[in-house]
PDB file of N, CA, C and O in Angstrom:
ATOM      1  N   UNK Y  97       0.845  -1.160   0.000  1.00 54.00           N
ATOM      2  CA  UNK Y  97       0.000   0.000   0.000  1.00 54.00           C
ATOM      3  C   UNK Y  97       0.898   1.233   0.000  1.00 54.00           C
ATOM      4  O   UNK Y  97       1.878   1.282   0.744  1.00 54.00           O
ATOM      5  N   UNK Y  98       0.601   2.151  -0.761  1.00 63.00           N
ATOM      6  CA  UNK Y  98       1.594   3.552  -0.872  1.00 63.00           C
ATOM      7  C   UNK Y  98       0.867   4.315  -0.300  1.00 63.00           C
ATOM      8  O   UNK Y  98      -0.361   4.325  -0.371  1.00 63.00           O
ATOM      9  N   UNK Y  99       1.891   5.381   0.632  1.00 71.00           N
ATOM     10  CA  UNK Y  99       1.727   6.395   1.762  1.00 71.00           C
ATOM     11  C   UNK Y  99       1.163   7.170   0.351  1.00 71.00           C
ATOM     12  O   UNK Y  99       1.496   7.058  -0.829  1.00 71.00           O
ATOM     13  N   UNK Y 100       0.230   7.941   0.990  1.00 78.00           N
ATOM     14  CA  UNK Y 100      -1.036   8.991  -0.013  1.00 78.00           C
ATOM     15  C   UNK Y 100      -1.232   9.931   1.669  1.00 78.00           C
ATOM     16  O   UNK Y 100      -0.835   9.625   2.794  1.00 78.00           O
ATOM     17  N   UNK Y 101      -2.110  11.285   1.108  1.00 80.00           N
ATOM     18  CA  UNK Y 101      -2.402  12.329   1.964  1.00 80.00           C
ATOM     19  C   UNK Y 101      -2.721  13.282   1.190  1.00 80.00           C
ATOM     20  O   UNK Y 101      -2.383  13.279   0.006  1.00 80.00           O
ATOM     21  N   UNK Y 102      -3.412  14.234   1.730  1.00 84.00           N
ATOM     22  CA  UNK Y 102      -3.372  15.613   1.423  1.00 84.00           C
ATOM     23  C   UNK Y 102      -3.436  16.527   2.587  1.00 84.00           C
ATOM     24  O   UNK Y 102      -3.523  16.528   3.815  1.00 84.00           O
ATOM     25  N   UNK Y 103      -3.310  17.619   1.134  1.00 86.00           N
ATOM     26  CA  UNK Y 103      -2.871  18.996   2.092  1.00 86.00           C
ATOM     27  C   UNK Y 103      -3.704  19.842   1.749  1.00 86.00           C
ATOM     28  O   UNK Y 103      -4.253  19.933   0.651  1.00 86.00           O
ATOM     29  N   UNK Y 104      -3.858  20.592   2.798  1.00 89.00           N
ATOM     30  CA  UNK Y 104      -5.184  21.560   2.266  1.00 89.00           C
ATOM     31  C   UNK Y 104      -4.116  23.090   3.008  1.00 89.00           C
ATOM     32  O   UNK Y 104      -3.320  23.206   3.940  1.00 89.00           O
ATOM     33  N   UNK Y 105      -4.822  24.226   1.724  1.00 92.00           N
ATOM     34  CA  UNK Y 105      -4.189  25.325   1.596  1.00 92.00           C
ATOM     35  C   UNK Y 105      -4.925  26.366   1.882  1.00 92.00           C
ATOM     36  O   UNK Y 105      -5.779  26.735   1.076  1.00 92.00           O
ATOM     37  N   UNK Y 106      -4.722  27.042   3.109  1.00 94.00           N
ATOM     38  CA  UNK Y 106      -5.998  27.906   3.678  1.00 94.00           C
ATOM     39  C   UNK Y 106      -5.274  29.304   3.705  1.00 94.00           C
ATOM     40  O   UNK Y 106      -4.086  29.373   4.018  1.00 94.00           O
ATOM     41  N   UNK Y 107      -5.975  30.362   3.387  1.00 94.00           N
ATOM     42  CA  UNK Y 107      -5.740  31.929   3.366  1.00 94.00           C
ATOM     43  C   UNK Y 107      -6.295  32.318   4.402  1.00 94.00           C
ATOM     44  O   UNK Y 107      -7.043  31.582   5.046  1.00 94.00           O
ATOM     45  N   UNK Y 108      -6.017  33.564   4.742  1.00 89.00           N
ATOM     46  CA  UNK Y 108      -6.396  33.810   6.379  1.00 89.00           C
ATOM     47  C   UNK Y 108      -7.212  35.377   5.492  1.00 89.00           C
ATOM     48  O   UNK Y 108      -7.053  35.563   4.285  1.00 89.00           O
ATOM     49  N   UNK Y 109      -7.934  36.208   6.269  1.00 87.00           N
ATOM     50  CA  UNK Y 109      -8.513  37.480   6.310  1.00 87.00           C
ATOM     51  C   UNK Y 109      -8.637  37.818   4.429  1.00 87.00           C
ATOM     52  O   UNK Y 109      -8.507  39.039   4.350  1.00 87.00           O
ATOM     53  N   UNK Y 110      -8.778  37.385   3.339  1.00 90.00           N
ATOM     54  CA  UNK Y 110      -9.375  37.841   2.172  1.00 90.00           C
ATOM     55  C   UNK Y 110      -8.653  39.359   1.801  1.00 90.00           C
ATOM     56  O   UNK Y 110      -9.330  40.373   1.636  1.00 90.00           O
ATOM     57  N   UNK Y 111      -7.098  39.324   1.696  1.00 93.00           N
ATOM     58  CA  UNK Y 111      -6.220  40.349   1.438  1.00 93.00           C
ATOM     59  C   UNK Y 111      -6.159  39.781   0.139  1.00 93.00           C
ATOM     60  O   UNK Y 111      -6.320  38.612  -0.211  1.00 93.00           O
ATOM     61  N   UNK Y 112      -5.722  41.502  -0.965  1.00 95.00           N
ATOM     62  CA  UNK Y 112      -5.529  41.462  -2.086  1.00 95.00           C
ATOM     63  C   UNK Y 112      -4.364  40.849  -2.630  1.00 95.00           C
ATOM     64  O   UNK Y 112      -4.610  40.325  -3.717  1.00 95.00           O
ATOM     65  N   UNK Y 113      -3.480  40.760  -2.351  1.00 95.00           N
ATOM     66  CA  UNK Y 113      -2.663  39.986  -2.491  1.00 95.00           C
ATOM     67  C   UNK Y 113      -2.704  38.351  -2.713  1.00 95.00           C
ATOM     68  O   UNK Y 113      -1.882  37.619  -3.263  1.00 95.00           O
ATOM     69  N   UNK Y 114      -3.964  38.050  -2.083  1.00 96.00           N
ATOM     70  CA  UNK Y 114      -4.612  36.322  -2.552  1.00 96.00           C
ATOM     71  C   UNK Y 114      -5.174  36.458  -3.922  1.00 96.00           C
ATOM     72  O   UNK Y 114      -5.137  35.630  -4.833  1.00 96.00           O
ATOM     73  N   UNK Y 115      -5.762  37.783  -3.910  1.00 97.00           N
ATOM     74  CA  UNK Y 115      -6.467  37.717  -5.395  1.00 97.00           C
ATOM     75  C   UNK Y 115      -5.274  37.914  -6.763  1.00 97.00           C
ATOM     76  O   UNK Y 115      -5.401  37.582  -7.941  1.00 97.00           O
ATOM     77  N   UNK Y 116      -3.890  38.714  -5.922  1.00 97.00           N
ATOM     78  CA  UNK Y 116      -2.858  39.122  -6.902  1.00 97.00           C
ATOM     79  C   UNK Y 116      -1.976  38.217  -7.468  1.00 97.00           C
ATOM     80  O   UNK Y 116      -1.536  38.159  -8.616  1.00 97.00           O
ATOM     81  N   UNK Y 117      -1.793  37.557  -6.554  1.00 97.00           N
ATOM     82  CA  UNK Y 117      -0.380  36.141  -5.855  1.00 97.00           C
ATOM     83  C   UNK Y 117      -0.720  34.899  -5.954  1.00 97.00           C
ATOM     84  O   UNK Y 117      -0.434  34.080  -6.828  1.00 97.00           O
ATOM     85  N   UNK Y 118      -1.593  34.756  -4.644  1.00 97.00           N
ATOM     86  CA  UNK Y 118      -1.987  33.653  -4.412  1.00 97.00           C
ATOM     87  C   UNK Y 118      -2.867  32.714  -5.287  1.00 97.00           C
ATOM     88  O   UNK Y 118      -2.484  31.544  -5.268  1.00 97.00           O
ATOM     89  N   UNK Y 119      -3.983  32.976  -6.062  1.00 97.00           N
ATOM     90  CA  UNK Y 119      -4.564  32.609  -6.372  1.00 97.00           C
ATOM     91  C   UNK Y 119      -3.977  32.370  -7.790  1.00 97.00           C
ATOM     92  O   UNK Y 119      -3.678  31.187  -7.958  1.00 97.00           O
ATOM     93  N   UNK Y 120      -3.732  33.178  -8.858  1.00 98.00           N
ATOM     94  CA  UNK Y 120      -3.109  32.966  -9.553  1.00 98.00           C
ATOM     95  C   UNK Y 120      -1.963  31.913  -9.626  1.00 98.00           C
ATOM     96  O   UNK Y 120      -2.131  31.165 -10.589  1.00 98.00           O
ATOM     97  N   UNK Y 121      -1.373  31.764  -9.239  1.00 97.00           N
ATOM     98  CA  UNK Y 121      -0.721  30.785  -8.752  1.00 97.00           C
ATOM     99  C   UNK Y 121      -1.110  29.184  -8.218  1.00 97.00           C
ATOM    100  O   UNK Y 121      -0.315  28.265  -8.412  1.00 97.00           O
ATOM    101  N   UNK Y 122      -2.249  28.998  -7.618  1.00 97.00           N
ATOM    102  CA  UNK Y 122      -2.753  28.258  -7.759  1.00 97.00           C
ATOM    103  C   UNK Y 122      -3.673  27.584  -8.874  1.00 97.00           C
ATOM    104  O   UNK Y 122      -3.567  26.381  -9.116  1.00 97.00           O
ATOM    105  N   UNK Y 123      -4.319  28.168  -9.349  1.00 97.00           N
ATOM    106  CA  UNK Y 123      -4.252  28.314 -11.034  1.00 97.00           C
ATOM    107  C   UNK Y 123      -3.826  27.385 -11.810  1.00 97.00           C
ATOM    108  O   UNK Y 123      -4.188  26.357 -12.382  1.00 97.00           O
ATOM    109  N   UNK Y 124      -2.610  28.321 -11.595  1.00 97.00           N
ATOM    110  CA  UNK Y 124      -1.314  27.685 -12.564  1.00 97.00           C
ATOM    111  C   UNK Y 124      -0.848  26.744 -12.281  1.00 97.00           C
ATOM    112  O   UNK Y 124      -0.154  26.067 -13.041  1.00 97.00           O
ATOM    113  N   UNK Y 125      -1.126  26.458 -11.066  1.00 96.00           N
ATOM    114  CA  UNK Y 125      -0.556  24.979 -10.552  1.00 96.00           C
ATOM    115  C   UNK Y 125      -1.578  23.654 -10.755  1.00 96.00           C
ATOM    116  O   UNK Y 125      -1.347  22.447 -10.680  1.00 96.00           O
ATOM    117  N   UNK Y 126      -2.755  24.376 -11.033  1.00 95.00           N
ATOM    118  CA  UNK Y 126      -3.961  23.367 -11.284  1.00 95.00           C
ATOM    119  C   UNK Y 126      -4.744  22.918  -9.378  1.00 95.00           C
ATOM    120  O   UNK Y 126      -5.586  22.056  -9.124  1.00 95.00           O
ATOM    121  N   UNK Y 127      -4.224  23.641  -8.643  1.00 95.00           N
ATOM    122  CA  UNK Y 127      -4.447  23.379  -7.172  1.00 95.00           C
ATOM    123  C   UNK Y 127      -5.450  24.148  -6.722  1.00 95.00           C
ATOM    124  O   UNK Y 127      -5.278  25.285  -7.162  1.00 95.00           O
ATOM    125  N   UNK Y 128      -6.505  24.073  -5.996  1.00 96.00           N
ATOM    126  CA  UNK Y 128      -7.533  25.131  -5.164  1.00 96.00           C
ATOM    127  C   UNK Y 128      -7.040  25.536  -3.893  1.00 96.00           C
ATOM    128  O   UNK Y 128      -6.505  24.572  -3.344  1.00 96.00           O
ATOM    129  N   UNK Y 129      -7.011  26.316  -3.369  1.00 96.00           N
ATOM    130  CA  UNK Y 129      -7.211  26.162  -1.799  1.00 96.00           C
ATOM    131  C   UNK Y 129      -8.795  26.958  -1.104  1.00 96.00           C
ATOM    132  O   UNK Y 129      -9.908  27.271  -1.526  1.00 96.00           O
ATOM    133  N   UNK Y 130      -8.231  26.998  -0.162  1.00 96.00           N
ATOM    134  CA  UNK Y 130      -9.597  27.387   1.082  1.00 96.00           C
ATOM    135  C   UNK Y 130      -9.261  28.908   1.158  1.00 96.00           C
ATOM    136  O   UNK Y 130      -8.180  29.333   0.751  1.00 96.00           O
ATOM    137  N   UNK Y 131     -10.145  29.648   1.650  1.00 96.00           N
ATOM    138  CA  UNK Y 131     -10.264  31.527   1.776  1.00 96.00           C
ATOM    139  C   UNK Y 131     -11.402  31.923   2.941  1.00 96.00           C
ATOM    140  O   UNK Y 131     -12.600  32.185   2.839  1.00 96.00           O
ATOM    141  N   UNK Y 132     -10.845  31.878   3.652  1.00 93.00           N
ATOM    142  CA  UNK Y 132     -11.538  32.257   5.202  1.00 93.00           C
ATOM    143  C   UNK Y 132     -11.390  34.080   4.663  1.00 93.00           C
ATOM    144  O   UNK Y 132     -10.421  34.791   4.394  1.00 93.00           O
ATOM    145  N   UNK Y 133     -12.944  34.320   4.692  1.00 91.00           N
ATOM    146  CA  UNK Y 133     -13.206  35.966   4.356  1.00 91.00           C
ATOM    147  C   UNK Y 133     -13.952  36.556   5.320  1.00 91.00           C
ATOM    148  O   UNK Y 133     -14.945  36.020   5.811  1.00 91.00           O
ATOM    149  N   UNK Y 134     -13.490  37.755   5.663  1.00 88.00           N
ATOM    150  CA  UNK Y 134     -14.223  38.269   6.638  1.00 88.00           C
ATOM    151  C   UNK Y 134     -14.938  39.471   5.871  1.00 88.00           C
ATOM    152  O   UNK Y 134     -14.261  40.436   5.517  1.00 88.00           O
ATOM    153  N   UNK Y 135     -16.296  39.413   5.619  1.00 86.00           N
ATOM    154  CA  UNK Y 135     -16.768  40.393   4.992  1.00 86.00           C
ATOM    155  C   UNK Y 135     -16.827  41.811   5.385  1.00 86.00           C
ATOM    156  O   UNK Y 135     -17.806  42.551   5.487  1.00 86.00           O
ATOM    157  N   UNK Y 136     -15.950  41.968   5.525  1.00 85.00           N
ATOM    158  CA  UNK Y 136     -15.465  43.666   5.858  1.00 85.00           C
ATOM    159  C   UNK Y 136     -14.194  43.868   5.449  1.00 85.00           C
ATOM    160  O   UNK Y 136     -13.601  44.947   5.445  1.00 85.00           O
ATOM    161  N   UNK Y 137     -13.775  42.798   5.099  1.00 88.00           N
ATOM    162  CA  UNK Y 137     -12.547  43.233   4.776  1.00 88.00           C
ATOM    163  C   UNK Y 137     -12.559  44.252   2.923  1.00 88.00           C
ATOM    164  O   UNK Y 137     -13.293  44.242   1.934  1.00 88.00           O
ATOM    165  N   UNK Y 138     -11.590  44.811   3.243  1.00 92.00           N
ATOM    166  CA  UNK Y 138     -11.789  45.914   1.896  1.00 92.00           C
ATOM    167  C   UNK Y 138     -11.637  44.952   0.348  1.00 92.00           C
ATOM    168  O   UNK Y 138     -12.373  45.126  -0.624  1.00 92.00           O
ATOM    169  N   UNK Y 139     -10.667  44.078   0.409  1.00 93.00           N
ATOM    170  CA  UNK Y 139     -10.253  43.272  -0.853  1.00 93.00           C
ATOM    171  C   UNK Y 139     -11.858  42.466  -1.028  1.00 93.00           C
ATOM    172  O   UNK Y 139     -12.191  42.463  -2.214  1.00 93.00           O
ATOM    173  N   UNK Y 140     -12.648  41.956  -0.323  1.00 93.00           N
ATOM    174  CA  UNK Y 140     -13.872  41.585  -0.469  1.00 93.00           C
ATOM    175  C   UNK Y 140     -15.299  42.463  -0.732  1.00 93.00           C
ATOM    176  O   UNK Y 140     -16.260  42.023  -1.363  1.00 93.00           O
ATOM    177  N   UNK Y 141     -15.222  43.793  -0.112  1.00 93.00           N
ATOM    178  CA  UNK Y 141     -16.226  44.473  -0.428  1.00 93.00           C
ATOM    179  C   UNK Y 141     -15.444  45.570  -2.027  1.00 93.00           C
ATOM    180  O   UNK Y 141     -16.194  46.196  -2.776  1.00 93.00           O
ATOM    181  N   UNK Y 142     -14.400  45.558  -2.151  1.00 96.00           N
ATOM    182  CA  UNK Y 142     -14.219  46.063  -3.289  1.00 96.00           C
ATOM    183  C   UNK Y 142     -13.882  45.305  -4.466  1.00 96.00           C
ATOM    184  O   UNK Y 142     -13.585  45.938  -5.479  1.00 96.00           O
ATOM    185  N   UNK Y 143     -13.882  43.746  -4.495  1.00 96.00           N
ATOM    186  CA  UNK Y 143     -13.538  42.889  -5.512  1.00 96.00           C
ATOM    187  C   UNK Y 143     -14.340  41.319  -5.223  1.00 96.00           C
ATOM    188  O   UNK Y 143     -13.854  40.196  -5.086  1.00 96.00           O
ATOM    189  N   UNK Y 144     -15.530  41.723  -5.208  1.00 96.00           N
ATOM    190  CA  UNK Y 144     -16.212  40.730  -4.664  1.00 96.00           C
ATOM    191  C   UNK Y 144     -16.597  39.662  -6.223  1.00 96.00           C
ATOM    192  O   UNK Y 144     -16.804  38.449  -6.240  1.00 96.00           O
ATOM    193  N   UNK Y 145     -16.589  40.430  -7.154  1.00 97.00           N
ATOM    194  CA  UNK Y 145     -16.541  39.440  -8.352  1.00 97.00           C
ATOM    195  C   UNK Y 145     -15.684  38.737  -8.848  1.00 97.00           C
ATOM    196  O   UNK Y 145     -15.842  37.824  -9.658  1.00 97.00           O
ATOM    197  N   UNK Y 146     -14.307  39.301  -8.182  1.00 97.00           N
ATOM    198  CA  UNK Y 146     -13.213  38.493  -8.486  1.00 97.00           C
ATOM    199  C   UNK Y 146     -13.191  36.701  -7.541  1.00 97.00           C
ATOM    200  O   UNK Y 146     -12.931  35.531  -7.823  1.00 97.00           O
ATOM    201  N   UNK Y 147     -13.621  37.462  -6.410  1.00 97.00           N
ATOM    202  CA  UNK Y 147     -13.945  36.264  -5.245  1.00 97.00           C
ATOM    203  C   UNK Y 147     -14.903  35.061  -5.995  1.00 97.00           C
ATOM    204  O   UNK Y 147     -14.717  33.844  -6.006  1.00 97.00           O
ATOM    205  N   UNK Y 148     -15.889  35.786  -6.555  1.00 96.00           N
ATOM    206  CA  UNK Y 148     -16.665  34.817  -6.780  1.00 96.00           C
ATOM    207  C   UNK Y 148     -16.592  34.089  -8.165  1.00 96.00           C
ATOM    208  O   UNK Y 148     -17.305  33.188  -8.606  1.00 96.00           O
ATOM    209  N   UNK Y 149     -15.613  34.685  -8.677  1.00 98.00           N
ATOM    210  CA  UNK Y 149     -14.905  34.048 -10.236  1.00 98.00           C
ATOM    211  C   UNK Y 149     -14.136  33.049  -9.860  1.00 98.00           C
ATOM    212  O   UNK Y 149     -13.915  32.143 -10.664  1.00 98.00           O
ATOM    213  N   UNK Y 150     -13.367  33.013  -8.067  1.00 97.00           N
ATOM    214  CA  UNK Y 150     -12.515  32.344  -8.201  1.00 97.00           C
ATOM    215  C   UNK Y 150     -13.477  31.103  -7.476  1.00 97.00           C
ATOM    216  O   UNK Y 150     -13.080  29.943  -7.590  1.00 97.00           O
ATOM    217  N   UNK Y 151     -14.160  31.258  -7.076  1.00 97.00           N
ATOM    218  CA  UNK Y 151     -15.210  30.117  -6.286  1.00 97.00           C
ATOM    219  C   UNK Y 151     -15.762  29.220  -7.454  1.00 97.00           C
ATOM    220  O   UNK Y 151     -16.015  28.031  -7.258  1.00 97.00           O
ATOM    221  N   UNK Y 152     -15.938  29.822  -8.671  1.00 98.00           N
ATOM    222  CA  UNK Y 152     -16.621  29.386  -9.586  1.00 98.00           C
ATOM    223  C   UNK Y 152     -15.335  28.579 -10.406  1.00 98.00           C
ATOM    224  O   UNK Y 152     -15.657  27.741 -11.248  1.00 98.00           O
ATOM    225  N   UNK Y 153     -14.179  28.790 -10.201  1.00 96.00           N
ATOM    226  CA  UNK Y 153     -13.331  27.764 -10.659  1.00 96.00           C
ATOM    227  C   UNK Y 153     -12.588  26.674  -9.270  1.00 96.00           C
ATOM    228  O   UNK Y 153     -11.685  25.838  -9.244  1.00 96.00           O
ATOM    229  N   UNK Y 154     -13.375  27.148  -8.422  1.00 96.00           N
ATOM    230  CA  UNK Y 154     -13.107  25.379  -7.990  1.00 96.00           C
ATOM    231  C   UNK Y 154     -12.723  25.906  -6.112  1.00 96.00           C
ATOM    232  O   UNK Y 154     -13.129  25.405  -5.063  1.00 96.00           O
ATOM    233  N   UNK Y 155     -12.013  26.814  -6.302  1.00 97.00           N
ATOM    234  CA  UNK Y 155     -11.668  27.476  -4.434  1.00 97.00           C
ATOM    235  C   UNK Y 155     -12.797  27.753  -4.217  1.00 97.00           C
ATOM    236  O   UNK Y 155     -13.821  28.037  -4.838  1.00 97.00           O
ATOM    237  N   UNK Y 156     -12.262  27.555  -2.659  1.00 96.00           N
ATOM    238  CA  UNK Y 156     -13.278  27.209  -1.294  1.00 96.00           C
ATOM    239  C   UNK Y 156     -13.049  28.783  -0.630  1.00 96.00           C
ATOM    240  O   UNK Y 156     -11.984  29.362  -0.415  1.00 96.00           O
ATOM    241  N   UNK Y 157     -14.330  29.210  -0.412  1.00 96.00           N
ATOM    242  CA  UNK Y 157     -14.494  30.512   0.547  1.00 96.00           C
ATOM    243  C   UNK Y 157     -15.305  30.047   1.705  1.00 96.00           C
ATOM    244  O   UNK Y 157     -16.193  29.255   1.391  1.00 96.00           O
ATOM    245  N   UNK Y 158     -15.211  30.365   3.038  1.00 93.00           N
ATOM    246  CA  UNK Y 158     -15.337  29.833   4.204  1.00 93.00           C
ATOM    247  C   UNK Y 158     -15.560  31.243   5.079  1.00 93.00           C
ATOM    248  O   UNK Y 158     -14.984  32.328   4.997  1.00 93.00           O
ATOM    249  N   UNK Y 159     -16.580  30.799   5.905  1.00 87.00           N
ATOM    250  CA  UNK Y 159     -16.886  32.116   6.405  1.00 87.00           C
ATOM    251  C   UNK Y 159     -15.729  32.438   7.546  1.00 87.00           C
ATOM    252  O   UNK Y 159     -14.692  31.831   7.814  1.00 87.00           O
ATOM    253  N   UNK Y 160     -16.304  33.611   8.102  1.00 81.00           N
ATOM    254  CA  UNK Y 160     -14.403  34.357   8.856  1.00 81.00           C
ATOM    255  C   UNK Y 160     -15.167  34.869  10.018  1.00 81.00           C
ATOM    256  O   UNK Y 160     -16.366  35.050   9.808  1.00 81.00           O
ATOM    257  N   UNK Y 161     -14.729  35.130  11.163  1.00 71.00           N
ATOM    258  CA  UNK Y 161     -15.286  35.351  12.023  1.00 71.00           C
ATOM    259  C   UNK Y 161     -15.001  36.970  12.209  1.00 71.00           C
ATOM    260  O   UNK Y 161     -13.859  37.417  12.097  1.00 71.00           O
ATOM    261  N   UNK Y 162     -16.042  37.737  12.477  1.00 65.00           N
ATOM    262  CA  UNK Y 162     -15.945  39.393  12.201  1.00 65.00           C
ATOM    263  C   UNK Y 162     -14.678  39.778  13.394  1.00 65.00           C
ATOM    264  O   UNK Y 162     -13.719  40.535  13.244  1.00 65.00           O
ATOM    265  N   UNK Y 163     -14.990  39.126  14.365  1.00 61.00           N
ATOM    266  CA  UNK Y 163     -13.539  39.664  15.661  1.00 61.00           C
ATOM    267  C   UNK Y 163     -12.503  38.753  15.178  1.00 61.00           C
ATOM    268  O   UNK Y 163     -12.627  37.639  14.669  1.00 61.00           O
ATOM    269  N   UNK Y 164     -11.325  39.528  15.466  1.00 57.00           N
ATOM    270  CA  UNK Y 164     -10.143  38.765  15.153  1.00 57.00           C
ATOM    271  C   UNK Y 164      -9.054  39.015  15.865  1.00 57.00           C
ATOM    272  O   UNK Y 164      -8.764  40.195  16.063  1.00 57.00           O
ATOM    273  N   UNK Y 165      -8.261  38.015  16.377  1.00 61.00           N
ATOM    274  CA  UNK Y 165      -7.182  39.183  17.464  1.00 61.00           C
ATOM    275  C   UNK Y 165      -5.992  39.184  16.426  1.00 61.00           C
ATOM    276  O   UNK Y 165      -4.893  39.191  16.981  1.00 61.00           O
ATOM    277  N   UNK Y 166      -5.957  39.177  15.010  1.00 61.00           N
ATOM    278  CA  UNK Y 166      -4.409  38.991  14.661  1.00 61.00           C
ATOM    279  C   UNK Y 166      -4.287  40.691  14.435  1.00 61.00           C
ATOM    280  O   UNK Y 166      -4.979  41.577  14.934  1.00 61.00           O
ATOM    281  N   UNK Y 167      -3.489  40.759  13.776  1.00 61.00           N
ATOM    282  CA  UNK Y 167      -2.385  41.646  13.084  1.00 61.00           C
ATOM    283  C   UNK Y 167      -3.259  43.044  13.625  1.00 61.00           C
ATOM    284  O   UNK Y 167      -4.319  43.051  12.999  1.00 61.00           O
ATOM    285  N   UNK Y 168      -3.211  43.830  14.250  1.00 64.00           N
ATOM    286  CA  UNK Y 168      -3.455  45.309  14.190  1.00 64.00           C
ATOM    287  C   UNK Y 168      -3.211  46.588  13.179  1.00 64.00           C
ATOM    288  O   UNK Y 168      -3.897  47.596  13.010  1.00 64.00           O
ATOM    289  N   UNK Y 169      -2.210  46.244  12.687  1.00 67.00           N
ATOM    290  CA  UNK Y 169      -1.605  46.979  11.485  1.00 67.00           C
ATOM    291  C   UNK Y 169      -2.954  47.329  10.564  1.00 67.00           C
ATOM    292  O   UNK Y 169      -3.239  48.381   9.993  1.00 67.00           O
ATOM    293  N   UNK Y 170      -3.811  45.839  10.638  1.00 63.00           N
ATOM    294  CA  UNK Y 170      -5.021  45.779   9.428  1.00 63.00           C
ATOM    295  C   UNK Y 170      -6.648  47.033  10.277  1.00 63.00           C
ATOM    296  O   UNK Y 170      -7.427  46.809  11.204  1.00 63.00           O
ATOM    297  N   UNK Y 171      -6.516  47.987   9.539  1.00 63.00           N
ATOM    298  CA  UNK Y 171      -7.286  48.992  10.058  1.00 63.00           C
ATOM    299  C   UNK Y 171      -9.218  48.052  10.254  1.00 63.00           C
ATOM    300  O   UNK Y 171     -10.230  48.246  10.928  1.00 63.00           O
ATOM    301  N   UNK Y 172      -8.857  47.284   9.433  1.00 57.00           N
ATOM    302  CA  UNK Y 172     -10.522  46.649   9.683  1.00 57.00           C
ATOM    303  C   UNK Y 172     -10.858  45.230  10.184  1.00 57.00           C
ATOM    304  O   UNK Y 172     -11.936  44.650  10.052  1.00 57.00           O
ATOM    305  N   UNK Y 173      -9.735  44.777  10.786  1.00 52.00           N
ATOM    306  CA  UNK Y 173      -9.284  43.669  11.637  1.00 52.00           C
ATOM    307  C   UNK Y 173     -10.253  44.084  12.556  1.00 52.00           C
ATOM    308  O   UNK Y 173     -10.393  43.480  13.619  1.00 52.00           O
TER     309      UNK Y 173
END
């Protein structure tokens, strides 16, 4: 029997940079991953068709919880 697994590829807070980088890239790799979005975040309320272009080729969007204790830097964290 051969060792098999997967890996699953999760994005945190729905930054533009998933829509710039990340995703593209996955793409190209033929790979999906997961996108935990917090709908407030700006890359989601200002590119919400891109989100849902990328849902429609195969990535997973997952809901995000509105409080968050990470990064402060992010003005809508």
């Amino acid at each position: 029997m051969s060792a098999g697994g997967w890996i699953s590829l999760t994005f945190d807070d729905a930054l533009s940079e998933h829509l710039d980088v990340a995703l593209p890239a996955l793409d190209a790799a033929g790979l999906c991953g997961t996108f935990y979005v917090p709908l407030s975040a700006p890359a989601w309320i200002h590119r919400r068709e891109e989100w849902q272009a990328a849902a429609a080729r195969g990535h997973e969007l997952g809901n995000h919880t509105i409080f968050h204790p990470a990064d402060a830097r992010k003005g809508w964290v």
